[in-house]
PDB file of C-alpha atoms in Angstrom:
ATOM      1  CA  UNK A 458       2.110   8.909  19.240  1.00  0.00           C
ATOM      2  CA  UNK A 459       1.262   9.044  15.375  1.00  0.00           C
ATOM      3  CA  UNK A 460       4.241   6.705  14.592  1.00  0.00           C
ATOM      4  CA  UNK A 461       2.098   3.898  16.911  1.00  0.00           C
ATOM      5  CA  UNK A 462      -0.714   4.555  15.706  1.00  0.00           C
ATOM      6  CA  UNK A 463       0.889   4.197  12.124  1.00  0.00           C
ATOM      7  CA  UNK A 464       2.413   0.956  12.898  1.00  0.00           C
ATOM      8  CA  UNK A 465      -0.840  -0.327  15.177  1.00  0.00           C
ATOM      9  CA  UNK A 466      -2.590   0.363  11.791  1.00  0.00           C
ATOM     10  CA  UNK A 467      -0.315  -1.418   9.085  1.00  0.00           C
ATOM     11  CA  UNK A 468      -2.288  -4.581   9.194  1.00  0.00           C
ATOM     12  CA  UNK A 469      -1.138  -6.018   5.810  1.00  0.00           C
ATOM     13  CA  UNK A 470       1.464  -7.824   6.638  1.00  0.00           C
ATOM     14  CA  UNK A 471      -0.666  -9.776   8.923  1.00  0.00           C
ATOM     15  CA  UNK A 472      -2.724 -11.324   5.754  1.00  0.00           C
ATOM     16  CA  UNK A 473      -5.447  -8.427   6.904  1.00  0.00           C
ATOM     17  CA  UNK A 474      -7.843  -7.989   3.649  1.00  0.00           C
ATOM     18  CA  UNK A 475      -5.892  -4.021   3.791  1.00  0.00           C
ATOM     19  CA  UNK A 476      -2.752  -2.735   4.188  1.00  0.00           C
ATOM     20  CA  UNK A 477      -4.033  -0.519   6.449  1.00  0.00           C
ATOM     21  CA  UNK A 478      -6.992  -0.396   9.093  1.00  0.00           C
ATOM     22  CA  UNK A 479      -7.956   1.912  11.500  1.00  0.00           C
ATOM     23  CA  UNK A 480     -11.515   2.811  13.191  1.00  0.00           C
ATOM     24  CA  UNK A 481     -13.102   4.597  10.447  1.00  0.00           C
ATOM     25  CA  UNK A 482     -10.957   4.503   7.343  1.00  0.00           C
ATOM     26  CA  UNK A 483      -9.248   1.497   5.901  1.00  0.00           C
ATOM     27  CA  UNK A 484      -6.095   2.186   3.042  1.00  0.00           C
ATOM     28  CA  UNK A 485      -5.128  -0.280   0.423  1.00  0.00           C
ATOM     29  CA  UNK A 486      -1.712   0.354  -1.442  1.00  0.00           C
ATOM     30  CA  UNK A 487      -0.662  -0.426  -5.126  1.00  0.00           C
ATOM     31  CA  UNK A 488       2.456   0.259  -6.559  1.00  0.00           C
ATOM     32  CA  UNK A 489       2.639   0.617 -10.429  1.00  0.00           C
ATOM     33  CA  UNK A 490       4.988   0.941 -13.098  1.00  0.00           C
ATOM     34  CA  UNK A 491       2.976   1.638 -15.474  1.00  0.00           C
ATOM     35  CA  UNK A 492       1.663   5.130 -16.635  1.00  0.00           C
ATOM     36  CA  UNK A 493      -0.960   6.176 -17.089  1.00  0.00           C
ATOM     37  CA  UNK A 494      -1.183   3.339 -13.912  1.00  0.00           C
ATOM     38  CA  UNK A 495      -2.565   0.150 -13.770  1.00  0.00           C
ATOM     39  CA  UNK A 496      -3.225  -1.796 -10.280  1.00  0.00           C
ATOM     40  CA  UNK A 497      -3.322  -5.224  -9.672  1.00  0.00           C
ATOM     41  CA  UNK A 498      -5.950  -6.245  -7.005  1.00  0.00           C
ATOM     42  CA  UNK A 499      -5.001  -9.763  -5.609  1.00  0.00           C
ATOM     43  CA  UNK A 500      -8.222 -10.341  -4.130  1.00  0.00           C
ATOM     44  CA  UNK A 501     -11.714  -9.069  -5.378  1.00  0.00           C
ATOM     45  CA  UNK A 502     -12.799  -8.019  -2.047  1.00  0.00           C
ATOM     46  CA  UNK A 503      -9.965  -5.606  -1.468  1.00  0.00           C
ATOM     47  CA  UNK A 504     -11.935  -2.626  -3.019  1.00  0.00           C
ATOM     48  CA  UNK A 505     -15.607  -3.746  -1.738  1.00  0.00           C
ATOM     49  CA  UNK A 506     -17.151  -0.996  -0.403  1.00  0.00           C
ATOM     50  CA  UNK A 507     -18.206  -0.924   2.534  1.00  0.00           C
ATOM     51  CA  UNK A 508     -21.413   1.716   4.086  1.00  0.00           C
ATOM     52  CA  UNK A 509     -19.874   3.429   7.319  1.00  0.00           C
ATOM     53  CA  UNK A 510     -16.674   3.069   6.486  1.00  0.00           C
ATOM     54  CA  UNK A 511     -14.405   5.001   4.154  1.00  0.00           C
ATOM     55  CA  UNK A 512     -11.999   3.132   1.831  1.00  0.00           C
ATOM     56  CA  UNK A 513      -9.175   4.368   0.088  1.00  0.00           C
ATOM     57  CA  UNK A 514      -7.450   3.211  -2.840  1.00  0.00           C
ATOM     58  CA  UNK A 515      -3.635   4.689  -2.334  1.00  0.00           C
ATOM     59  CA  UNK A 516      -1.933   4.053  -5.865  1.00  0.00           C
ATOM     60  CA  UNK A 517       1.756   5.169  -5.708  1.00  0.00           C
ATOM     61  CA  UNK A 518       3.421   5.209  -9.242  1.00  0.00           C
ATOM     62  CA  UNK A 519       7.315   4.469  -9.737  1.00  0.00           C
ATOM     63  CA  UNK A 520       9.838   4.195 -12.018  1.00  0.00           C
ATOM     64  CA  UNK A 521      13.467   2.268 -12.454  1.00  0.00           C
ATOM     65  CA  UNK A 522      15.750   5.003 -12.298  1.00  0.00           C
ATOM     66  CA  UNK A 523      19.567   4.654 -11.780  1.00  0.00           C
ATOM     67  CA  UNK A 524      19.712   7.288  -9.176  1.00  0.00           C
ATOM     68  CA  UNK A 525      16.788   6.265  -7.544  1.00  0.00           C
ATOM     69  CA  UNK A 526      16.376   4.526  -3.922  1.00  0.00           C
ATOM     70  CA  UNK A 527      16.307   0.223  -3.392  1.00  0.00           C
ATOM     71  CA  UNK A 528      13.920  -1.574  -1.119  1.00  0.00           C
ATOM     72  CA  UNK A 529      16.495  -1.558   1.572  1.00  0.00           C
ATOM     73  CA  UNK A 530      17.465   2.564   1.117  1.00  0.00           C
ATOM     74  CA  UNK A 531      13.634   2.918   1.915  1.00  0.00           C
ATOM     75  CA  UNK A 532      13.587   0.385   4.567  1.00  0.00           C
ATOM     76  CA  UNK A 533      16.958   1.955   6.252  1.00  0.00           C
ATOM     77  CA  UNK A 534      15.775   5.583   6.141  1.00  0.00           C
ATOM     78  CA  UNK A 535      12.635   4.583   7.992  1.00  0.00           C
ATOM     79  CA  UNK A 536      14.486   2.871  10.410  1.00  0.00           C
ATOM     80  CA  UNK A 537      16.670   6.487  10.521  1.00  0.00           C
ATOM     81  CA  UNK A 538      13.687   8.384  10.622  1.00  0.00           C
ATOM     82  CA  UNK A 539      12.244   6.149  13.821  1.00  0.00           C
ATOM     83  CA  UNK A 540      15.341   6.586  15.633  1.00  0.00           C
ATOM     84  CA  UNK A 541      15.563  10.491  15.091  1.00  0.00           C
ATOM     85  CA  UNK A 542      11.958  10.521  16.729  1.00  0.00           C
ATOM     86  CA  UNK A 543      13.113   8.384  19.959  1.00  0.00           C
ATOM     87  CA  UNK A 544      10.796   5.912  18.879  1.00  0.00           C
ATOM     88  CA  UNK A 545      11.333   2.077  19.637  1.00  0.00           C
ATOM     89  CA  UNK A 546      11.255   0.416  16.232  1.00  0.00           C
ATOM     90  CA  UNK A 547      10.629  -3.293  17.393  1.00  0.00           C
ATOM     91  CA  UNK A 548       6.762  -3.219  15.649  1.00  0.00           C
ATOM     92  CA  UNK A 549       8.320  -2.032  12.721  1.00  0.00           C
ATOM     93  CA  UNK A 550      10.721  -4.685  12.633  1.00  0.00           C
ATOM     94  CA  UNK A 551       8.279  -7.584  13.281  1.00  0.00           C
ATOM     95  CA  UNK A 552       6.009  -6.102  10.452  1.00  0.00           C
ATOM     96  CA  UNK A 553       9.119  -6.197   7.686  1.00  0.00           C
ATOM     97  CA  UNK A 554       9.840  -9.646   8.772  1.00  0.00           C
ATOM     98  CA  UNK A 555       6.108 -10.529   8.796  1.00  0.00           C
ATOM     99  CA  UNK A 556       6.528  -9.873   4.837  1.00  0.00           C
ATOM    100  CA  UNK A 557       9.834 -11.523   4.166  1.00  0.00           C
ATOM    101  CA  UNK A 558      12.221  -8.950   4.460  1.00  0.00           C
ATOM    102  CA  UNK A 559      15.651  -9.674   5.725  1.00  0.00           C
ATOM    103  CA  UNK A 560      18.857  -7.857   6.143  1.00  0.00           C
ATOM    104  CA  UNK A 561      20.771 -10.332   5.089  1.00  0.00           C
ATOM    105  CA  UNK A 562      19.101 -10.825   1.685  1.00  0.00           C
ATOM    106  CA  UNK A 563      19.968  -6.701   1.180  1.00  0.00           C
ATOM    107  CA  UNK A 564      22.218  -7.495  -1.951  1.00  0.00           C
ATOM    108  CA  UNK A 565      19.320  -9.004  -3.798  1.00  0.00           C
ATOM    109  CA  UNK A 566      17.423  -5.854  -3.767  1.00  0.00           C
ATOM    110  CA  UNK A 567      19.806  -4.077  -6.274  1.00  0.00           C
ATOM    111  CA  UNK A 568      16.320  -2.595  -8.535  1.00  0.00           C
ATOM    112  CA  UNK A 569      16.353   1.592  -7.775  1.00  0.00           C
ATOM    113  CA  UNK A 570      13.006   3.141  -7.805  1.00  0.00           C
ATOM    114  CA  UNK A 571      12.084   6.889  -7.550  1.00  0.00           C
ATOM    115  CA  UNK A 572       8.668   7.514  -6.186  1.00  0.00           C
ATOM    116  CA  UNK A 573       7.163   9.773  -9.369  1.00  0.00           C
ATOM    117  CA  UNK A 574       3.082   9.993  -8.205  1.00  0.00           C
ATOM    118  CA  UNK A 575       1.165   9.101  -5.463  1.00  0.00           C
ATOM    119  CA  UNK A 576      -3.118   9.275  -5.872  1.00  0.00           C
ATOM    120  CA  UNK A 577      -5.617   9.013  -3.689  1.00  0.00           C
ATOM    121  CA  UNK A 578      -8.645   7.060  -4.779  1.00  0.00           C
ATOM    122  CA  UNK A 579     -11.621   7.193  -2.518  1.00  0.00           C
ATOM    123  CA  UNK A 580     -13.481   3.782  -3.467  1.00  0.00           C
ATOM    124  CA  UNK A 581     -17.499   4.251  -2.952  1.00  0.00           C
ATOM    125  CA  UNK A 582     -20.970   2.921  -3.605  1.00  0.00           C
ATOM    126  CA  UNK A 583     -20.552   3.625  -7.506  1.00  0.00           C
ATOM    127  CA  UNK A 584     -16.967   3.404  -7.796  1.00  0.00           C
ATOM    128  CA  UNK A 585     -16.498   1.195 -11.368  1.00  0.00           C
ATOM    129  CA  UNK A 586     -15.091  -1.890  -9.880  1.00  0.00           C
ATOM    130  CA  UNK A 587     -15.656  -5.645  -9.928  1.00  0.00           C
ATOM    131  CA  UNK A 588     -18.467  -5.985  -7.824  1.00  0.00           C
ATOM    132  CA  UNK A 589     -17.485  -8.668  -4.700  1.00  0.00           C
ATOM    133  CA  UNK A 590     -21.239  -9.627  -5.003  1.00  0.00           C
ATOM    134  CA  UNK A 591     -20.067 -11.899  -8.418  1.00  0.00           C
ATOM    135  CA  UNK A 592     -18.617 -13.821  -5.755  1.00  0.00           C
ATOM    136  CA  UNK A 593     -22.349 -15.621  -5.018  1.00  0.00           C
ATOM    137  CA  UNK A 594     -22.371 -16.654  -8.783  1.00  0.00           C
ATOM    138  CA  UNK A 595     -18.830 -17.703  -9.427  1.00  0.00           C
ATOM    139  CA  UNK A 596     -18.879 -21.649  -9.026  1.00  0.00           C
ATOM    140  CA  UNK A 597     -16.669 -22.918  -5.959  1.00  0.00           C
ATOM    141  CA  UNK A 598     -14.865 -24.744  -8.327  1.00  0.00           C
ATOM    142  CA  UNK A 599     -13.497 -20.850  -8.888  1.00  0.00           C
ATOM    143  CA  UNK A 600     -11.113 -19.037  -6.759  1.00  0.00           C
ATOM    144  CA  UNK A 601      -7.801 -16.283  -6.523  1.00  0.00           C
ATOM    145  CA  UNK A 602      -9.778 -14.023  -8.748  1.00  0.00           C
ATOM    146  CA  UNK A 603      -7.381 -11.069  -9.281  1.00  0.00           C
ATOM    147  CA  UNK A 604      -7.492  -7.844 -11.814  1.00  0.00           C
ATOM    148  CA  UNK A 605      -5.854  -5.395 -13.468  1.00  0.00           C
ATOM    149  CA  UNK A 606      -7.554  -1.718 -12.503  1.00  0.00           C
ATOM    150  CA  UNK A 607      -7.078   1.226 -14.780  1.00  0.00           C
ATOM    151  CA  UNK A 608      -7.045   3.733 -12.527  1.00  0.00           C
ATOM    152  CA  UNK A 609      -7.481   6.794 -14.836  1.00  0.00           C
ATOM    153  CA  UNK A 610     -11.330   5.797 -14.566  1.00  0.00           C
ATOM    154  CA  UNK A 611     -11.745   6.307 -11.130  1.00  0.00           C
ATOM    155  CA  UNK A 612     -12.112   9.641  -9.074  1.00  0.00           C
ATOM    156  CA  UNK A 613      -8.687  10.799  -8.058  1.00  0.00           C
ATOM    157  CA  UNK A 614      -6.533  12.987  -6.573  1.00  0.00           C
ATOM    158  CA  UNK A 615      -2.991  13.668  -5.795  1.00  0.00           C
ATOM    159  CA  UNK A 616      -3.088  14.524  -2.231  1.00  0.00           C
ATOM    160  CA  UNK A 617      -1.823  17.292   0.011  1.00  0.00           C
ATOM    161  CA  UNK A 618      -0.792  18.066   3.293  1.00  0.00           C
ATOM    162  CA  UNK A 619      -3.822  17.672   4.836  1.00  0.00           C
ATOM    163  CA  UNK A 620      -4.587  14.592   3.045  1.00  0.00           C
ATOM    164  CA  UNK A 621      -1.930  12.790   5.000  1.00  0.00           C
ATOM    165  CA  UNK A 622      -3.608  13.507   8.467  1.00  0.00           C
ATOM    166  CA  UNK A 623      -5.416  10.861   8.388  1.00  0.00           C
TER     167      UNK A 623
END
């Protein structure tokens, strides 16, 4: 089913290098605050492009809002939304646990989000990012490079329908 495949494919919380892999495409996913947005990539080779295999930069943009949803709304209506399509949800709930998440720390999450833009960035040959070939000159002495990316300099898109047969 698509909900397998979904969860055979969420691969960050395994420490994978994306958040996502699967055969031909691999997604990495940022969540900003900040408009126009600004992603932090933990790890230079995150966005390193790769010939042969597409690479997309998912950048979802929120805001605090007071009537907007908390980690565990989001977390509980996916849970919903698994039961409502008979599916079992025990690779779900490995995955959430694989990143920390507990049940019993629920009252902690008390910061509301609403989900205000979500862009697609493919990342290609001459996409303008830092280059994971500076790795070879960066002295060994060096390491955890991170970065802030604006990404109102990179070719985007907000997607549609078809976008999200993937």
């Amino acid at each position: 089913s698509s909900y397998e495949k979904i969860i055979g494919s969420w691969t960050g919380p395994l420490d994978m290098l994306h958040d996502f892999e699967s055969g031909p495409i691999d997604i990495e996913v940022k969540t900003t605050l900040r408009d126009p947005p600004i992603a932090r990539i933990s790890d230079i080779e995150q966005l390193d492009y790769s010939e042969g295999k597409e690479l997309l930069l998912a950048v979802v943009q929120l805001s605090k809002e007071k009537n907007g949803h908390t980690l565990s709304d989001f977390i509980n209506a996916t849970r919903k939304y698994i039961n409502e399509q008979n599916q079992r949800n025990e690779g779900f709930e490995d995955l959430i646990k694989a990143v920390g998440y507990l049940d019993k720390h629920e009252l902690y999450y008390t910061s509301r989000y609403k989900i205000n833009n979500i862009l697609f960035c493919p990342i290609e040959q001459d996409t303008p990012i830092l280059d994971s070939e500076l790795l070879g000159v960066i002295p060994s002495t060096v390491s955890d490079i991170a970065y802030s990316l604006h990404i109102s300099g990179l070719k985007r898109k907000t997607p549609d329908d078809n976008d999200w047969n993937l």
